[in-house]
GROMACS .gro file of C-alpha atoms in nm:
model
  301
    1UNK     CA    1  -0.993   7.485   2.356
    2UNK     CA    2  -0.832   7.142   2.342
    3UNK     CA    3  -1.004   6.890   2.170
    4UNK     CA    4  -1.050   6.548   2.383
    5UNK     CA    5  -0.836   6.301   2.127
    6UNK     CA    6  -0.551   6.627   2.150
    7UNK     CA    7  -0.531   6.612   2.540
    8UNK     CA    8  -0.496   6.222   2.563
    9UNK     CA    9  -0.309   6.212   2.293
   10UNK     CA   10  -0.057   6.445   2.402
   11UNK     CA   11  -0.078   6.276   2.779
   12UNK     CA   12  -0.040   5.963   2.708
   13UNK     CA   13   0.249   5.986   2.431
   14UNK     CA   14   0.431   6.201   2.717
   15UNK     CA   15   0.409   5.914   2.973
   16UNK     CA   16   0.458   5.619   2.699
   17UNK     CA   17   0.703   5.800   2.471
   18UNK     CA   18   0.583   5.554   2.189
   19UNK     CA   19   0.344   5.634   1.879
   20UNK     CA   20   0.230   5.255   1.887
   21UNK     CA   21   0.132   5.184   2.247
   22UNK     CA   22  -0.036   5.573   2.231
   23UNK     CA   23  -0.262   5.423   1.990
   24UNK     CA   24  -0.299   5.100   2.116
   25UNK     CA   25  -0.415   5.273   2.426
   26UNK     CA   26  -0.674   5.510   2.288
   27UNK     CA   27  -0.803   5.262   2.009
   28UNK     CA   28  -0.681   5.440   1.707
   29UNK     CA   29  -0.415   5.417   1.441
   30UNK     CA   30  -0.056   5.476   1.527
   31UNK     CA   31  -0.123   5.784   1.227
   32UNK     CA   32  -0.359   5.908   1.377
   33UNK     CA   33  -0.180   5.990   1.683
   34UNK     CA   34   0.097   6.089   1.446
   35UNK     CA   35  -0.180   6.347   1.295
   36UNK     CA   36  -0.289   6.483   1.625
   37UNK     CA   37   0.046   6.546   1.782
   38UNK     CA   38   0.170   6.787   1.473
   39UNK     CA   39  -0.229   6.937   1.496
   40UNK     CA   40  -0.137   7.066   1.847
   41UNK     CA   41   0.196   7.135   1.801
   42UNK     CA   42   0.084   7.378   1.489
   43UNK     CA   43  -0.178   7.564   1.740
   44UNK     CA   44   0.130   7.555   2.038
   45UNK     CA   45   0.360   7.684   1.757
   46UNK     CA   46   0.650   7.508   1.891
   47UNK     CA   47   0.747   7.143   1.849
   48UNK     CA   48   0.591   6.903   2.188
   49UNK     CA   49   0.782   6.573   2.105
   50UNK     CA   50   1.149   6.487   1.961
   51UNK     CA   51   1.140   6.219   1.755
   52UNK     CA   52   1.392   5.944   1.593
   53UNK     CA   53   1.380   5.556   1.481
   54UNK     CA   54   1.438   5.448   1.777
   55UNK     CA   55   1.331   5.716   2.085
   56UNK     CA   56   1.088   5.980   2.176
   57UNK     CA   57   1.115   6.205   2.376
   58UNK     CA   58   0.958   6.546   2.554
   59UNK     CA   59   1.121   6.875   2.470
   60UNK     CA   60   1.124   7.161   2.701
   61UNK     CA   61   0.781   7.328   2.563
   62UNK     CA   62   0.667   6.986   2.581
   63UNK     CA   63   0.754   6.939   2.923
   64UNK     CA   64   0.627   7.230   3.050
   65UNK     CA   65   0.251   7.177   2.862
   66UNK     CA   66   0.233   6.841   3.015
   67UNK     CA   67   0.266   6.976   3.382
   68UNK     CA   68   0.043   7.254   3.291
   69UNK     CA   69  -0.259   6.980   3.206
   70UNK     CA   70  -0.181   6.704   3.374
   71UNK     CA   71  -0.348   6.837   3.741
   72UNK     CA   72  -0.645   6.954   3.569
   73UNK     CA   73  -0.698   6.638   3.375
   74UNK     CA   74  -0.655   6.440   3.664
   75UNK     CA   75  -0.892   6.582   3.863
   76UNK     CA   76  -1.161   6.553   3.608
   77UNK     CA   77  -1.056   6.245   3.556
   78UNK     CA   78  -1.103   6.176   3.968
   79UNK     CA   79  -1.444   6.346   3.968
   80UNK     CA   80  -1.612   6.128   3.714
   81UNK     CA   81  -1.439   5.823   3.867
   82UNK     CA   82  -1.610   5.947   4.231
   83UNK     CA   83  -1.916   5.977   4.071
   84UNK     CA   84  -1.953   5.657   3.894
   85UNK     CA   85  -1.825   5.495   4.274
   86UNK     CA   86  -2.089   5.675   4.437
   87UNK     CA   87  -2.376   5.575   4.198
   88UNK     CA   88  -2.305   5.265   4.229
   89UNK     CA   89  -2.264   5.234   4.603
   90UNK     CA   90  -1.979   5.043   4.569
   91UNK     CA   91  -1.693   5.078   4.920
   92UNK     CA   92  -1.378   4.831   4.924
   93UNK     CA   93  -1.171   4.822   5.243
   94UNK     CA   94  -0.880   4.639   5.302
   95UNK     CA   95  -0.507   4.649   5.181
   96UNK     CA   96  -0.415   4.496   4.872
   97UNK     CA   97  -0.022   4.434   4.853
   98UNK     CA   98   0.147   4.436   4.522
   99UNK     CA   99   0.497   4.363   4.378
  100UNK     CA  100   0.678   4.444   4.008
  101UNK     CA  101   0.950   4.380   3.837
  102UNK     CA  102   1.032   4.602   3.611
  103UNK     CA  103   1.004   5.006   3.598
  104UNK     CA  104   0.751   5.000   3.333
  105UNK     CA  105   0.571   4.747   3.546
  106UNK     CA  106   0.598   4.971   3.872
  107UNK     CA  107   0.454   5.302   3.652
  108UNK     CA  108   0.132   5.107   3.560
  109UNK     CA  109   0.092   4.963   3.918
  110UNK     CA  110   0.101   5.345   4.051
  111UNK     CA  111  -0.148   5.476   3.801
  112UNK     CA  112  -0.337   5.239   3.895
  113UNK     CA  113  -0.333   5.284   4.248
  114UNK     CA  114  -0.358   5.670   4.234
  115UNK     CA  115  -0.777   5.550   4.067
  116UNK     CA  116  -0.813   5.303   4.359
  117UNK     CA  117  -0.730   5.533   4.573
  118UNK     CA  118  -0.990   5.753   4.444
  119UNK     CA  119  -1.283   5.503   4.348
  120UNK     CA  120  -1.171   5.354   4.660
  121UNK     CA  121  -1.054   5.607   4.961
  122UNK     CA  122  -1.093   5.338   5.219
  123UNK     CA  123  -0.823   5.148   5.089
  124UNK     CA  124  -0.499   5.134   5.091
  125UNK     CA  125  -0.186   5.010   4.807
  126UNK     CA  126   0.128   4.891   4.907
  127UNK     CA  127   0.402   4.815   4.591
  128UNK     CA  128   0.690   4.679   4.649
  129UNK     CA  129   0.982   4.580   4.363
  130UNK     CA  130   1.066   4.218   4.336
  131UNK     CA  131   1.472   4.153   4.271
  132UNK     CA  132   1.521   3.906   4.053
  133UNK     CA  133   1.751   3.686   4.284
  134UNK     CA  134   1.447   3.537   4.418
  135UNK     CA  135   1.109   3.644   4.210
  136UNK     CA  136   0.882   3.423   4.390
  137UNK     CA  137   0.964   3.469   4.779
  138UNK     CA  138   0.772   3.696   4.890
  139UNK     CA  139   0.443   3.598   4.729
  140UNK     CA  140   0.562   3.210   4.840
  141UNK     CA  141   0.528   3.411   5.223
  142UNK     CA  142   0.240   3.569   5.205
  143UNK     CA  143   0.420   3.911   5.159
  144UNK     CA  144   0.233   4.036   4.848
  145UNK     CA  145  -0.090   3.938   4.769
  146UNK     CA  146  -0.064   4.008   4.329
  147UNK     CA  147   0.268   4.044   4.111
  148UNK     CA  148   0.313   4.158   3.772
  149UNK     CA  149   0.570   4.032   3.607
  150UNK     CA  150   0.778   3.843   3.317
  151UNK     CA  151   0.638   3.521   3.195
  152UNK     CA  152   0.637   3.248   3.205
  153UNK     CA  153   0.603   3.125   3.545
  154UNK     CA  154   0.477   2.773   3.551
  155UNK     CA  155   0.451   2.675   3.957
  156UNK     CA  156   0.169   2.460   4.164
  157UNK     CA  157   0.109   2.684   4.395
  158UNK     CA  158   0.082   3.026   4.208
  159UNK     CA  159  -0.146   3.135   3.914
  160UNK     CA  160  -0.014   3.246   3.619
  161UNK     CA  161  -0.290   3.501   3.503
  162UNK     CA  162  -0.363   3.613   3.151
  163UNK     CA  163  -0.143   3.874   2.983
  164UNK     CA  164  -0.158   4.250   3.026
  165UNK     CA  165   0.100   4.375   2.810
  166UNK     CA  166   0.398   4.264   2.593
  167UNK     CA  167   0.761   4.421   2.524
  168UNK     CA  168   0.972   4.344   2.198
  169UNK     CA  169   1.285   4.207   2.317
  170UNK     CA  170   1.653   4.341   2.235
  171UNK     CA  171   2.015   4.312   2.321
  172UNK     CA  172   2.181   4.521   2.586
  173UNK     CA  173   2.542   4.561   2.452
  174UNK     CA  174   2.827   4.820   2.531
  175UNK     CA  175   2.847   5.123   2.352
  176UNK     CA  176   3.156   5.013   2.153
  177UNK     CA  177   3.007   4.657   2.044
  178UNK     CA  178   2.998   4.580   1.715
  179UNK     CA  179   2.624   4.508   1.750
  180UNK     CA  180   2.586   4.852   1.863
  181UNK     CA  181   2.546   5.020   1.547
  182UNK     CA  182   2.327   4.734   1.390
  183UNK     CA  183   1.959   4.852   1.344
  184UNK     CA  184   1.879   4.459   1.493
  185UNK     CA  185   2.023   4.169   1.572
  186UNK     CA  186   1.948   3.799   1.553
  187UNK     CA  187   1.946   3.489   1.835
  188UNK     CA  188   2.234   3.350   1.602
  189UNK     CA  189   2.444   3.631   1.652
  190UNK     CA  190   2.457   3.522   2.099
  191UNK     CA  191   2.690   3.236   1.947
  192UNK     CA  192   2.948   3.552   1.890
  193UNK     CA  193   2.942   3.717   2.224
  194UNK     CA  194   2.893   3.632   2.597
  195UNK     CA  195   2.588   3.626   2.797
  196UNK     CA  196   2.606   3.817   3.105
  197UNK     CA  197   2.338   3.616   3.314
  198UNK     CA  198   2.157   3.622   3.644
  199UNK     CA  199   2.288   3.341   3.903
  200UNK     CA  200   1.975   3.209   4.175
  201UNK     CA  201   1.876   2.922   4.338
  202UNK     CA  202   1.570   3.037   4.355
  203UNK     CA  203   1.467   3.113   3.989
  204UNK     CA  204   1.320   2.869   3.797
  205UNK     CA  205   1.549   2.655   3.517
  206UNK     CA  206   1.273   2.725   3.291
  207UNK     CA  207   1.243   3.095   3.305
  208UNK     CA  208   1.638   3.090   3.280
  209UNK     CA  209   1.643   2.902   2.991
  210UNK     CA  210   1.378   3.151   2.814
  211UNK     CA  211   1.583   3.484   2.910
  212UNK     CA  212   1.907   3.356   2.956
  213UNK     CA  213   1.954   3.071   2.629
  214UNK     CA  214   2.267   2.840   2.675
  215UNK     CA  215   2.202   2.753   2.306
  216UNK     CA  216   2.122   2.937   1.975
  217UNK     CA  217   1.779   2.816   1.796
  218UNK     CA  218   2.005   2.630   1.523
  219UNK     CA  219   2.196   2.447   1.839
  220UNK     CA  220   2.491   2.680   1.863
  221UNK     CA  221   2.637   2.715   2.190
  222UNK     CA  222   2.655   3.051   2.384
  223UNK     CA  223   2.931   3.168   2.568
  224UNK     CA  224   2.823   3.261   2.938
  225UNK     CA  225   2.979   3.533   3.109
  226UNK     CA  226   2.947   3.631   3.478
  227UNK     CA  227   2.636   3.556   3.643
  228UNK     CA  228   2.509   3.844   3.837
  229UNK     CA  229   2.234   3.845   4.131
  230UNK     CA  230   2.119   4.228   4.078
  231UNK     CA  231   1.991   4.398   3.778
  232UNK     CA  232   2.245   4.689   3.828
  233UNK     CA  233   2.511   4.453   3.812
  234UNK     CA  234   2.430   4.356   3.497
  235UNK     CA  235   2.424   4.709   3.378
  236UNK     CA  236   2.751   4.762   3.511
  237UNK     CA  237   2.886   4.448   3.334
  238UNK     CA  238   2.786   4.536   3.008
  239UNK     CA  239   2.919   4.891   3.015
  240UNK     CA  240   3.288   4.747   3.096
  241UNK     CA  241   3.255   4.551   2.763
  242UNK     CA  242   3.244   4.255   2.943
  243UNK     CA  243   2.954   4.065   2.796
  244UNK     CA  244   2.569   4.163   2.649
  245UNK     CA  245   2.212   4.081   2.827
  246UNK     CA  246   1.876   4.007   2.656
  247UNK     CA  247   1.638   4.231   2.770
  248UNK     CA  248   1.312   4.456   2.722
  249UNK     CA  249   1.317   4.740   2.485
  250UNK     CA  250   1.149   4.912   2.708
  251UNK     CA  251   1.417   4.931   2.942
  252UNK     CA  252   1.588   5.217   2.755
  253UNK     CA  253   1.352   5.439   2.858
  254UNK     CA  254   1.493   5.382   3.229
  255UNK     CA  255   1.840   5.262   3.199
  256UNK     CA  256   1.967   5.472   2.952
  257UNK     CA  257   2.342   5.626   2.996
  258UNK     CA  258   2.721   5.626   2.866
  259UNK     CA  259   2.847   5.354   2.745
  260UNK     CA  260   2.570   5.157   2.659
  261UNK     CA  261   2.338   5.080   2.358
  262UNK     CA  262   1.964   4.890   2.294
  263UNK     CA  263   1.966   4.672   2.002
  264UNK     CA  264   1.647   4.532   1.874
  265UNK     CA  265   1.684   4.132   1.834
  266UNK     CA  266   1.443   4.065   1.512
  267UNK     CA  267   1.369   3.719   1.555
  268UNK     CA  268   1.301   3.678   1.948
  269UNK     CA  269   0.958   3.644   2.074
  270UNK     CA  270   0.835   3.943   2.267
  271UNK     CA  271   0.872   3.959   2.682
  272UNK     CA  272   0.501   3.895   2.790
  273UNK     CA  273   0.427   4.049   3.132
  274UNK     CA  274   0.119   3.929   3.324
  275UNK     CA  275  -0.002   3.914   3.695
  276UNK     CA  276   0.028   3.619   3.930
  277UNK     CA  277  -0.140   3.562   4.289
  278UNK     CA  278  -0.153   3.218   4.547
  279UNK     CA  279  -0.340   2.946   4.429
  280UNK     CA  280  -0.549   2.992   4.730
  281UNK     CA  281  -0.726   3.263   4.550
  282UNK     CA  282  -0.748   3.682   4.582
  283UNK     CA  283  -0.909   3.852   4.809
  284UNK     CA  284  -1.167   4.142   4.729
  285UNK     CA  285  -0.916   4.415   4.733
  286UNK     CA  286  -0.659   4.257   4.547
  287UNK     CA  287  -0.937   4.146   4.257
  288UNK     CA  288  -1.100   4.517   4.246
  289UNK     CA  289  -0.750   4.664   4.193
  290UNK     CA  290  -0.670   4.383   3.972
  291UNK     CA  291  -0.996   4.535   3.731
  292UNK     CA  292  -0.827   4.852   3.740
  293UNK     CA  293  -0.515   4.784   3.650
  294UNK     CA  294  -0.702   4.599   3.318
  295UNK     CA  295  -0.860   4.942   3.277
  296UNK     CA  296  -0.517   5.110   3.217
  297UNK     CA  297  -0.288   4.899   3.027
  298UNK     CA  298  -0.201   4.844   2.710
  299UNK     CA  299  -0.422   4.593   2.540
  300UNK     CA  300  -0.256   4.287   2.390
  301UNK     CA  301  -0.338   4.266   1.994
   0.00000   0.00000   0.00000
């Protein structure tokens, strides 16, 4: 029989494929998920997780345990939410319409809409991605009613809310850069490459400035490359070797392929990630889901 730490340990290091936001998640030290993980995989007798410096990832056996649990932990997991709902009498109704932008930002908006759902059967979810070309549209028309995204976002007529998770920052480069097999960079080192940027109207100076830096912190200037409207542009860009992107580390998780490599930058601040809504205020629907998703991610330290 599993033991309760052994089953959420193993669960959530196969969706998070990191030791530290494992712990983070479950309240415990980053060893002793370490500890639990090799516990199981002596009483599986085969190895669960590859691991490196930089990646982990599911092996086969691994694979296979995970969708051997997963249904039956999720449907404990839905009966004690149903009870809890029922006891406390609680029905929501409505539609609450959410966007994201980014694919670690989409995952937690889905887990959390699979509880609503549950908790909540007479409601219904609607996500939506946000392109970057113009991140503030469709909230601006009344198209999505919450947003998680990258901060900061500093606008009259939207709330910026309070944090839910944070990503360390890195350097997308192409496989063959010479930052490529660095274990990190620095924000000096952008003064010896070119930027591949994003190219809006509608984003915000500000928020361009922050991810996109026309200057070094010790003044330098940094050479801009093409500016792209599309996230796979950028992608593409960088894997013809013609420039580098800052971006989440988490992103090579998702975008990982030929021809490109994730560099840690060392002295960066992190990517903080946080919901916004209309200053007119949420509804109901939106602020019960909003709760949820709290439940479910990672807590900032």
């Amino acid at each position: 029989m599993l033991e309760r730490l052994e089953l959420e340990a193993f669960l959530i290091l196969g969706e998070e494929l990191h030791f530290g936001r494992t712990a983070e998640r479950l309240h415990v030290t980053t060893g002793r998920i370490s500890q639990t993980i090799r516990k199981l995989e002596r009483r599986v007798g085969g190895q669960l997780f590859e691991r490196n410096s930089r990646k982990v990832t599911l092996t086969a056996l691994g694979e296979q345990l995970r969708d051997d649990l997963r249904p039956a932990y999720d449907q404990i997991a839905a009966g004690l939410a149903q009870a809890v709902t029922t006891t406390r009498g609680v029905r929501i109704k409505g539609v609450v319409r959410v966007g994201f932008s980014g694919a670690w930002c989409g995952n937690l908006l889905v887990k959390a809409a699979d509880l609503f759902r549950v908790r909540h059967p007479d409601s219904v979810v609607e996500i939506q991605e946000i392109q970057l070309l113009d991140p503030l549209g469709r909230m601006r028309a009344g198209e999505v009613d919450l947003q998680l995204t990258e901060f900061p976002i500093v606008e009259p007529d939207i709330v910026q809310g309070p944090l839910m998770f944070a990503e360390p920052r890195g350097l997308l480069v192409p496989a063959g850069h010479p930052f490529a097999g660095k274990d990190s960079v620095s924000m000096e080192d952008l003064a010896d490459t070119t930027l591949v940027t994003i190219a809006s109207e509608h984003i915000p100076e500000y928020w361009m400035d922050y991810y996109f830096p026309r200057r070094t912190p010790s003044g330098r200037p940094i050479p801009q490359g093409p500016a792209t409207r599309f996230w796979p542009e950028v992608l593409v860009h960088v894997s013809m070797g013609v420039g580098v992107s800052t971006v989440a580390m988490r992103a090579q998780d998702f975008h990982s392929r030929p021809g490109l490599a994730f560099v840690p930058l060392h002295d960066a601040p992190p990517i903080d990630y946080g919901f916004l809504w209309p200053r007119t205020g949420l509804n109901p629907v939106a602020s019960t889901y909003l709760d949820i998703v709290h439940e479910l991610a990672t807590p900032i330290r």
